[in-house]
XYZ file of C-alpha atoms in Angstrom:
608
model
C 25.818 -113.090 140.898
C 28.015 -115.669 139.101
C 30.863 -112.975 138.788
C 30.819 -112.530 142.512
C 31.427 -116.323 143.353
C 34.552 -116.570 141.277
C 37.631 -116.339 143.203
C 39.589 -113.601 141.178
C 43.454 -114.138 141.189
C 43.442 -117.704 142.317
C 44.869 -119.077 138.920
C 48.048 -116.698 139.191
C 48.582 -117.658 142.689
C 48.755 -121.371 142.084
C 51.377 -121.167 139.646
C 53.335 -118.276 140.837
C 52.580 -118.283 144.845
C 51.317 -121.833 145.831
C 51.585 -120.792 149.460
C 49.544 -117.900 148.994
C 46.971 -120.024 146.860
C 46.842 -122.975 149.558
C 46.184 -120.075 152.378
C 43.917 -117.737 150.338
C 42.228 -119.807 147.645
C 42.126 -123.544 149.187
C 38.964 -124.242 146.956
C 39.086 -121.839 144.198
C 35.776 -121.058 142.276
C 36.099 -120.618 138.641
C 34.360 -120.310 135.186
C 34.497 -123.163 132.344
C 35.028 -121.405 129.137
C 35.521 -124.339 126.955
C 35.324 -128.281 126.914
C 36.888 -130.385 124.160
C 37.163 -134.323 123.854
C 41.002 -135.330 123.059
C 41.484 -138.028 120.580
C 44.548 -140.045 121.536
C 47.011 -140.572 118.685
C 46.713 -144.540 119.026
C 43.832 -145.005 121.190
C 44.012 -148.233 123.503
C 41.069 -150.598 123.828
C 38.910 -149.941 126.699
C 40.932 -146.519 127.466
C 38.788 -143.862 129.304
C 37.952 -140.581 127.340
C 40.068 -137.592 127.957
C 38.618 -134.063 128.380
C 40.561 -130.651 127.886
C 38.945 -127.678 129.856
C 39.647 -124.062 129.873
C 38.911 -122.292 133.309
C 38.928 -118.722 134.069
C 39.236 -116.655 137.215
C 38.228 -113.408 135.224
C 41.553 -112.334 135.261
C 43.424 -115.301 133.781
C 42.428 -118.586 132.121
C 44.237 -121.803 132.114
C 44.257 -124.918 130.133
C 43.258 -128.097 132.229
C 42.908 -131.742 131.839
C 40.293 -133.924 133.749
C 41.509 -136.845 135.385
C 39.245 -139.739 134.361
C 38.140 -140.085 137.897
C 36.339 -136.617 137.228
C 35.139 -137.646 133.904
C 31.532 -137.980 135.584
C 30.817 -134.369 135.529
C 30.871 -134.447 131.757
C 29.202 -137.761 131.332
C 26.301 -136.663 133.602
C 25.771 -133.427 131.534
C 26.620 -131.100 134.625
C 29.818 -129.586 133.156
C 28.831 -127.224 130.536
C 30.583 -124.146 128.821
C 29.773 -121.041 131.070
C 29.151 -122.798 134.018
C 30.810 -122.243 137.681
C 32.972 -124.951 139.251
C 34.730 -125.406 142.441
C 37.920 -127.262 142.250
C 38.297 -129.513 145.059
C 41.633 -131.401 144.063
C 44.003 -130.497 141.527
C 47.628 -130.686 140.383
C 49.773 -127.819 139.053
C 52.241 -128.396 136.533
C 54.248 -126.703 133.735
C 54.597 -127.948 130.266
C 57.268 -126.321 127.741
C 56.714 -123.104 129.222
C 52.907 -123.252 129.610
C 50.725 -124.108 132.808
C 48.377 -126.729 132.944
C 46.195 -127.996 135.711
C 45.314 -131.641 136.074
C 41.603 -131.760 137.615
C 41.324 -134.568 140.172
C 37.962 -133.528 141.613
C 35.736 -130.819 140.979
C 32.279 -129.909 141.717
C 29.597 -127.969 139.462
C 27.912 -125.316 141.771
C 26.057 -123.423 138.943
C 25.170 -125.596 135.898
C 23.475 -122.395 134.075
C 26.332 -120.180 134.583
C 26.814 -117.498 132.032
C 26.294 -117.823 128.249
C 29.368 -116.051 127.662
C 32.573 -115.611 129.444
C 32.944 -113.057 132.229
C 35.460 -110.375 131.844
C 38.400 -110.587 129.459
C 40.986 -113.311 131.206
C 44.345 -113.715 129.837
C 46.571 -116.520 129.513
C 48.518 -117.037 132.855
C 52.302 -116.236 132.940
C 55.176 -117.810 134.542
C 56.675 -115.479 136.673
C 59.445 -118.021 138.067
C 61.812 -120.532 136.807
C 60.388 -123.876 137.928
C 63.622 -125.667 136.378
C 63.455 -128.167 133.216
C 60.151 -129.388 132.050
C 59.035 -132.068 129.961
C 55.953 -133.184 128.136
C 54.494 -136.525 129.336
C 51.377 -138.933 128.709
C 49.800 -138.361 125.236
C 50.791 -134.831 124.906
C 48.662 -133.238 127.626
C 49.833 -134.239 130.918
C 52.650 -132.038 132.234
C 55.336 -132.889 134.777
C 57.333 -130.888 137.062
C 60.980 -131.115 137.891
C 62.026 -131.373 141.422
C 64.759 -128.820 142.676
C 66.658 -128.501 145.991
C 64.379 -125.704 146.950
C 60.996 -127.927 146.208
C 58.672 -127.962 149.200
C 57.045 -131.211 150.388
C 54.107 -132.044 148.751
C 50.647 -131.266 149.452
C 47.326 -132.124 148.160
C 47.032 -129.995 145.517
C 50.651 -129.797 144.314
C 52.963 -132.091 142.377
C 55.127 -134.148 145.065
C 58.636 -132.859 145.486
C 61.776 -134.542 145.794
C 65.279 -133.067 146.528
C 67.835 -133.422 143.890
C 70.789 -135.987 143.712
C 68.763 -138.464 145.760
C 70.417 -141.369 144.133
C 67.462 -141.711 141.562
C 68.192 -142.183 137.473
C 69.452 -138.494 137.180
C 69.972 -135.372 139.653
C 66.798 -133.635 138.393
C 63.871 -136.301 138.256
C 60.438 -135.717 137.252
C 57.447 -136.766 139.316
C 54.136 -137.875 137.375
C 50.883 -138.461 139.280
C 49.864 -142.187 138.556
C 46.700 -140.779 136.944
C 48.924 -139.527 134.140
C 50.696 -142.715 133.272
C 50.080 -144.174 129.791
C 52.036 -146.326 127.271
C 52.830 -142.884 125.744
C 54.825 -141.606 128.584
C 58.528 -141.668 129.017
C 61.131 -140.775 131.209
C 58.766 -140.567 134.088
C 59.089 -141.073 138.104
C 56.111 -141.669 140.541
C 56.029 -141.577 144.129
C 53.604 -144.061 145.556
C 52.920 -145.989 148.639
C 52.401 -149.715 148.472
C 49.111 -150.617 149.742
C 49.323 -154.375 149.070
C 51.814 -157.140 148.188
C 50.827 -160.635 147.038
C 52.719 -163.574 147.663
C 55.225 -164.957 144.960
C 52.981 -167.302 142.803
C 54.435 -169.762 140.214
C 53.066 -171.151 137.187
C 54.008 -174.489 135.104
C 53.279 -174.701 131.381
C 54.245 -176.803 128.561
C 56.299 -173.960 127.179
C 57.810 -172.270 130.380
C 57.854 -172.089 133.896
C 57.919 -168.905 135.908
C 57.117 -166.822 139.007
C 55.797 -163.294 139.670
C 54.623 -161.091 142.466
C 52.421 -157.759 142.064
C 52.048 -154.520 144.328
C 49.152 -151.884 144.458
C 50.758 -148.458 144.423
C 48.795 -145.350 145.631
C 49.219 -141.635 145.324
C 47.132 -138.384 145.303
C 45.730 -139.108 141.980
C 44.929 -142.677 142.033
C 45.872 -146.011 142.075
C 47.943 -148.724 139.716
C 49.001 -152.300 139.687
C 52.575 -153.101 139.196
C 54.104 -156.629 138.485
C 57.487 -158.320 138.555
C 58.352 -161.592 136.610
C 61.177 -163.902 137.166
C 64.428 -161.974 137.485
C 62.599 -158.879 138.637
C 60.522 -161.106 141.227
C 63.881 -161.785 142.886
C 65.141 -158.040 142.398
C 62.229 -156.128 143.993
C 60.159 -158.577 146.237
C 62.056 -158.204 149.301
C 62.565 -154.420 148.704
C 59.022 -153.422 148.283
C 57.182 -153.459 151.630
C 53.965 -153.099 152.222
C 53.058 -149.429 153.830
C 56.165 -147.889 152.603
C 56.435 -145.143 150.045
C 58.867 -145.254 147.160
C 60.130 -143.401 144.071
C 59.593 -145.695 141.021
C 61.107 -144.637 137.437
C 61.149 -145.621 134.052
C 62.156 -147.913 132.173
C 58.965 -149.568 133.248
C 56.371 -151.085 130.752
C 52.882 -149.298 130.890
C 50.492 -151.869 129.335
C 46.579 -152.157 129.363
C 45.524 -153.549 132.597
C 44.205 -157.225 132.867
C 41.073 -156.643 134.662
C 40.518 -160.298 135.707
C 43.571 -159.961 137.749
C 43.190 -156.638 139.646
C 40.678 -154.811 141.739
C 41.732 -151.405 140.708
C 39.838 -149.152 138.198
C 43.023 -148.043 136.488
C 43.005 -148.476 132.485
C 46.686 -149.310 132.773
C 48.997 -151.592 134.741
C 53.049 -151.602 135.162
C 55.451 -154.485 134.654
C 58.862 -154.012 136.203
C 62.021 -154.163 133.933
C 65.457 -155.070 134.613
C 66.546 -151.322 134.590
C 63.533 -149.791 136.704
C 64.543 -147.840 139.470
C 63.098 -148.171 142.789
C 64.140 -146.346 146.018
C 62.569 -145.732 149.404
C 61.542 -142.113 149.976
C 62.671 -140.239 152.897
C 59.283 -138.463 153.479
C 56.784 -141.425 154.250
C 53.936 -139.053 155.062
C 53.173 -137.018 152.113
C 51.249 -140.070 150.179
C 47.755 -141.241 151.322
C 47.501 -144.405 153.222
C 44.737 -146.102 151.538
C 41.811 -145.021 149.473
C 38.325 -146.548 149.605
C 35.295 -146.410 147.228
C 32.781 -148.120 149.706
C 29.613 -149.644 148.421
C 27.056 -150.204 151.116
C 25.812 -153.803 151.773
C 22.110 -153.102 150.638
C 23.631 -151.688 147.132
C 25.183 -154.958 146.345
C 21.840 -156.003 145.178
C 22.483 -153.707 142.082
C 26.021 -154.776 141.558
C 26.893 -156.987 138.741
C 28.205 -160.424 139.395
C 32.098 -160.636 139.362
C 32.357 -156.785 140.021
C 34.937 -155.515 142.507
C 33.912 -153.383 145.454
C 34.952 -151.930 148.727
C 32.962 -152.882 151.585
C 32.867 -151.592 155.267
C 30.452 -153.276 157.918
C 30.534 -154.453 161.653
C 31.597 -158.060 162.065
C 28.456 -159.773 163.093
C 29.680 -163.402 163.124
C 33.286 -165.079 162.619
C 33.071 -168.857 161.070
C 35.871 -171.353 161.567
C 38.578 -172.067 159.319
C 37.510 -174.918 156.679
C 39.194 -176.185 153.447
C 37.997 -176.411 149.855
C 39.748 -178.502 146.969
C 40.416 -176.611 143.783
C 38.669 -178.179 140.903
C 41.300 -176.972 138.521
C 44.684 -177.602 140.484
C 43.429 -180.218 143.133
C 45.161 -178.073 145.678
C 43.427 -177.311 149.112
C 42.471 -173.744 150.193
C 41.632 -172.653 153.666
C 38.880 -170.260 153.921
C 36.850 -168.617 156.793
C 33.258 -166.959 156.369
C 32.446 -163.724 157.821
C 29.194 -162.027 158.658
C 29.186 -158.180 158.017
C 26.115 -155.826 158.650
C 25.986 -152.032 158.281
C 23.249 -149.209 158.967
C 21.226 -150.187 155.952
C 20.050 -153.204 157.848
C 21.435 -155.501 155.451
C 23.985 -158.489 155.786
C 26.159 -160.448 153.570
C 28.407 -163.257 153.510
C 32.046 -162.571 153.126
C 34.726 -165.273 152.380
C 38.477 -164.656 152.915
C 41.323 -166.988 152.047
C 44.809 -168.620 152.773
C 46.863 -166.594 155.281
C 44.415 -163.838 155.560
C 41.815 -166.620 157.061
C 44.276 -168.283 159.212
C 45.550 -164.948 160.787
C 42.202 -163.251 161.068
C 41.683 -162.315 164.743
C 39.348 -159.571 164.922
C 36.418 -159.718 167.267
C 32.806 -159.518 166.713
C 31.385 -156.232 166.997
C 34.738 -155.014 165.275
C 34.459 -152.521 162.054
C 36.207 -154.003 159.074
C 37.075 -152.346 155.822
C 37.792 -154.350 152.785
C 39.261 -153.163 149.491
C 38.971 -155.482 146.526
C 35.920 -157.875 147.143
C 34.508 -159.690 144.313
C 30.847 -159.968 144.082
C 29.246 -163.473 143.599
C 25.444 -164.275 143.220
C 24.939 -167.745 144.393
C 21.780 -167.762 146.254
C 21.722 -164.179 146.420
C 24.710 -161.946 147.032
C 28.091 -162.784 148.561
C 31.551 -161.674 148.688
C 34.889 -163.123 148.257
C 38.366 -161.173 149.012
C 40.576 -161.183 145.962
C 44.113 -162.161 146.318
C 45.019 -158.552 145.646
C 42.601 -157.104 148.290
C 43.290 -155.826 151.581
C 41.619 -155.595 154.967
C 41.699 -153.113 157.741
C 40.349 -153.583 161.291
C 38.788 -150.626 162.942
C 40.212 -148.089 160.555
C 40.616 -144.563 161.681
C 38.365 -143.213 158.919
C 34.838 -141.114 159.163
C 32.918 -144.143 157.803
C 34.139 -146.513 160.610
C 33.458 -143.991 163.187
C 29.669 -143.709 161.937
C 29.182 -147.530 161.890
C 30.237 -147.760 165.460
C 28.265 -144.984 166.437
C 25.223 -146.472 164.801
C 25.698 -150.185 166.238
C 26.335 -149.244 169.696
C 23.571 -146.776 169.990
C 20.857 -149.200 167.881
C 22.473 -151.494 165.395
C 23.262 -154.545 168.097
C 19.665 -155.205 168.486
C 18.227 -154.563 164.897
C 17.049 -157.242 162.723
C 19.044 -157.682 159.116
C 17.846 -158.717 155.766
C 19.981 -161.039 153.770
C 20.369 -160.840 150.067
C 20.383 -164.745 150.113
C 16.804 -164.830 151.527
C 15.450 -161.665 149.576
C 13.404 -163.406 146.975
C 11.171 -165.313 149.550
C 11.112 -162.770 152.544
C 8.944 -160.042 150.390
C 8.236 -156.532 151.629
C 9.505 -157.465 155.270
C 12.963 -157.199 154.602
C 12.689 -153.488 153.600
C 14.513 -154.272 150.229
C 13.841 -152.087 147.267
C 12.958 -154.851 144.752
C 9.164 -155.074 144.052
C 7.290 -158.361 143.671
C 5.909 -158.401 140.331
C 3.289 -160.624 138.180
C 4.529 -161.490 134.702
C 1.536 -159.239 133.125
C 2.876 -156.209 135.272
C 6.555 -156.769 133.835
C 5.231 -156.609 130.393
C 2.480 -153.831 130.989
C 4.921 -151.613 133.060
C 7.605 -152.157 129.949
C 10.503 -153.106 132.710
C 13.942 -152.652 131.164
C 12.712 -150.695 128.220
C 14.357 -147.627 129.116
C 16.480 -148.281 132.430
C 17.997 -151.403 133.801
C 15.132 -152.766 136.277
C 14.948 -155.436 139.078
C 12.076 -157.419 140.473
C 11.484 -160.330 142.044
C 9.193 -162.795 140.242
C 7.228 -165.984 142.043
C 6.747 -168.480 139.192
C 6.745 -172.041 138.135
C 9.192 -173.656 135.695
C 7.179 -174.999 132.643
C 9.918 -175.714 130.007
C 13.707 -175.655 129.882
C 15.849 -175.573 126.510
C 17.697 -178.624 126.544
C 19.812 -178.765 123.186
C 22.038 -175.735 124.514
C 21.924 -176.012 128.086
C 25.662 -175.519 128.961
C 29.131 -174.783 127.521
C 32.488 -175.874 128.269
C 34.444 -173.543 130.486
C 38.067 -173.144 131.882
C 38.724 -175.102 134.969
C 40.951 -172.066 136.565
C 39.668 -170.609 139.770
C 37.564 -167.350 139.098
C 37.768 -167.805 135.401
C 34.346 -168.877 133.353
C 35.596 -168.189 129.927
C 34.461 -170.809 127.193
C 37.316 -173.073 126.056
C 38.003 -174.389 122.607
C 38.475 -177.962 121.700
C 41.779 -178.466 120.082
C 41.120 -181.656 118.844
C 44.243 -183.327 120.427
C 42.654 -184.159 123.767
C 42.829 -180.573 125.344
C 40.679 -177.649 125.729
C 42.303 -174.072 125.403
C 41.209 -170.965 127.315
C 42.499 -167.837 125.495
C 41.960 -165.754 128.525
C 44.294 -167.600 130.983
C 46.549 -168.812 128.120
C 46.381 -172.498 129.337
C 45.133 -175.977 128.098
C 43.129 -178.388 130.262
C 42.500 -182.118 129.663
C 38.837 -181.422 129.969
C 36.532 -178.560 130.552
C 34.265 -177.684 133.356
C 30.848 -177.615 132.075
C 28.574 -174.551 133.304
C 24.853 -173.719 132.873
C 23.892 -171.182 130.160
C 20.083 -172.008 130.349
C 16.842 -170.614 128.843
C 13.811 -171.313 130.838
C 10.166 -170.478 130.501
C 8.304 -169.759 133.599
C 4.542 -168.887 134.109
C 2.230 -167.552 136.917
C -1.553 -167.008 136.677
C -1.058 -164.169 134.530
C 1.221 -165.082 131.870
C 4.565 -166.671 130.444
C 8.064 -165.226 130.374
C 11.448 -166.787 128.999
C 14.379 -166.275 131.660
C 18.077 -166.362 130.974
C 20.016 -168.216 133.888
C 23.753 -168.895 134.585
C 25.743 -171.411 136.413
C 24.679 -170.620 139.952
C 20.912 -170.343 139.076
C 21.033 -173.331 136.617
C 22.217 -175.741 139.728
C 19.398 -174.187 141.547
C 16.892 -174.902 138.787
C 18.289 -178.533 138.217
C 17.924 -179.244 142.185
C 21.638 -179.170 142.763
C 22.886 -181.197 139.756
C 25.956 -179.482 138.069
C 26.205 -179.059 134.459
C 29.055 -181.593 134.608
C 26.931 -184.259 135.831
C 24.286 -183.753 133.056
C 26.933 -183.725 130.274
C 28.367 -187.086 131.533
C 24.689 -188.481 131.206
C 24.639 -187.153 127.627
C 28.044 -188.367 126.593
C 27.414 -191.884 127.986
C 23.974 -191.865 125.968
C 21.858 -191.914 129.086
C 19.243 -189.945 127.340
C 16.576 -191.311 129.561
C 18.143 -190.476 132.788
C 18.999 -187.037 131.066
C 15.151 -186.535 130.223
C 14.216 -187.391 133.949
C 16.369 -184.537 135.261
C 14.846 -182.142 133.119
C 11.398 -183.377 133.774
C 11.854 -183.195 137.595
C 12.993 -179.741 137.163
C 9.759 -178.992 135.404
C 6.852 -177.546 137.568
C 9.599 -176.550 140.246
C 8.356 -173.473 141.898
C 11.025 -170.741 142.854
C 11.359 -167.169 143.638
C 13.483 -165.281 140.808
C 15.307 -162.181 141.492
C 15.498 -160.553 137.583
C 16.998 -157.999 135.884
C 15.258 -156.653 132.839
C 17.709 -154.768 130.285
C 17.363 -153.856 126.645
C 19.827 -155.571 124.375
C 20.464 -155.971 120.542
C 20.168 -159.373 118.856
C 21.564 -158.934 115.402
C 19.469 -156.091 113.918
C 16.786 -156.076 116.390
C 16.415 -154.883 119.954
C 14.492 -156.910 122.776
C 14.401 -156.978 126.455
C 16.298 -159.431 128.194
C 15.247 -161.077 131.461
C 18.234 -162.390 133.199
C 17.931 -164.292 136.798
C 20.384 -162.801 139.266
C 19.339 -165.354 142.033
C 16.746 -167.804 142.718
C 15.541 -169.603 146.009
C 12.897 -172.184 146.688
C 10.022 -170.812 147.908
C 9.417 -170.379 151.595
C 5.654 -171.426 152.076
C 5.459 -170.068 155.807
C 6.873 -166.688 154.799
C 4.577 -166.432 151.714
C 1.428 -167.292 153.807
C 2.422 -164.538 156.272
C 2.636 -162.104 153.478
C -0.315 -162.976 151.803
C -2.129 -162.809 155.216
C -0.730 -159.122 155.500
C -1.789 -158.250 152.033
C -5.500 -159.591 153.127
C -5.563 -157.575 156.162
C -4.416 -154.245 154.289
C -7.177 -154.831 151.776
C -10.082 -155.310 154.164
C -9.056 -152.181 156.183
C-alpha cells in the first residue's frame, strides 16, 4: 500500500525537468530512508538544530536538508525512518555536481511506513549543465547559479536572475534566506522589504550614531537587516517598503538580537560598505508578507514579552494620547484599539508614534498585525513593535473568514476579555479552571506539563527582604543593572549606563484559601496590584530614607488583600532539586457581584 502512494520518477523530474515536475508531481510523495542530526563545525549559541534526510521515490534517492521551520516533524516524533511524507514546499539545488533538496514544508502521511526501504533506489544523476555551483552555509546548503536561460522563480525553485544584471558578477548565486549563516560566503538573496524603520540615533559617552533596519522576506523565510552610520546614508532612501531587491555579500551575518526583532530567524544581517543592493526587475516572484497568526483566546497561554502575529475585527478605536518615557523623558503618542475574533475573546492593542497618528481604519475593519509584543498587565494586552507592520482588510483567507463570521453573528456577540478573566469565572468560556489550593496539590498541576489555573485566595505573607531588583530604565528592557560604584548603573544588554535604576517587583507571596496555603512568584505588573498600585521605586525610596515604619505599613496594608490570581505551574530546577514553581501571570481584585452570581449558579446546579 505504501509503495502505491509514492510518486515514482518525481526526484529525477525535479532536478532534470522542472516543468514536468511542476505539472505532474506538484506535491510529490516520498519515503524517508534516513534521518541524521548535523553538528555545526562552530555551533553558535541559540542556533537551531539541522537535520539531513534521505528521501526516495523508489527509482531514485536524494540528500535533503530540513529548514528549521520544518524541524517540528522531527521534534514531534513524526518523521521516522521508513515513513511516507508529502513534500509541500522545497527548493532544488546543485552542490559540486550533487543534487540536494532544501525541505521548507512537509507532511508525514504514514508515520509507520515500512521498516526497510522500498525498491532499490539509486542516486539521482545530473543530466543537464546548471552552470557553476558552489557550496554554501555550513557545508550542506547548495546555491544555484543564475544564467540567461533561467526561468522566473516558482514556489519550489530557487529564484532566477538574468546574467549581467549589474550585480557583483555576471553569474551571481541566489541563496534562500533560510540558508544564510555566518559560514556562508559569496551569496545573493532576492527578497522583499516588508517593513522599514525610521532612522534612529543614539548618544553615548563613547560615541554617537544612527541606524535603520528593514525586514526582508523570500519564499524560505525572513531576516532582519540593519545599516549603521555611513550605510544608513547609503541605503536608507534606496530600500523602499514593498519592493524586491537583490542583496549580495559582503554583508555580515550575525546572531540575532532577539530583543530588537520580531522575526524567528536565528541570524540577522548588517550592511557593510561594499554590500551590493539593486532593485529587481521582477517584483512579483517574492511573497508580499508572511503571517503566523495566534488567535486572541490563545494569548492566555503565550509568555509575557513574546512576539505574535494577530488578526482581528476592529471593535473600538481610542483617541490619541501621550505618555512620557521614564528613561528618556520624551513624549510618545499612542492609540489603543480593541480587537475581537471568532474565539469570542477581545484584547487591547496599542499602536505608537506615526502609526498611531496616521491610523484611519474604521470600526468593523479586519486588521492584521505582524510583530505584536504580549504584555500581562491586568491580563493580556498587545503592543505593536517598532519593527512590526499592520495591514487593514488584507486579501488573505483569514481576513475573509473573520469578516464573514462578524457579518453573520459576531457583531451581536459578547466577548470575554483577558483582563477580566480572573473574576468572571466560567461565564467567559475561557479554558482555565478555578482551583482550590488543595486541588492544585492533589492533581500535581505542573508536575508533567505546564498548567494554568485560576486561584481565588488571600495574601497572608509577603517576603520583604528581596521584594525588588534594580532594572534598566530603557523602554522595553527589564534586565538587572549593576552598580558601578561611580554613581552609575550599567545594563549589559543595552550597553548603556543610567544615573539611577528603575526598581521592579520580584516578589514571593504566600496566599491561602480554606483548603491550604501556597507560595506564588510575582513580577512587576502583579506586584503593583498586590501593593495597591504602589511601584517598587516608591517603596525603595522609603527604605533609602529610613522610613521603616511607613514601609512596614505598606506591606501590612497588602496583607489580607483578596485577589483572583491566574497562575502558571511549571517544574523548575533549583540547584540539584526539582520543584514546582507557581508564577502569577495576572491578578485582579475580586468582583464580588460576579462571584455571587457564579456561586448562585453552582448552588442551582447542585440542587438539580
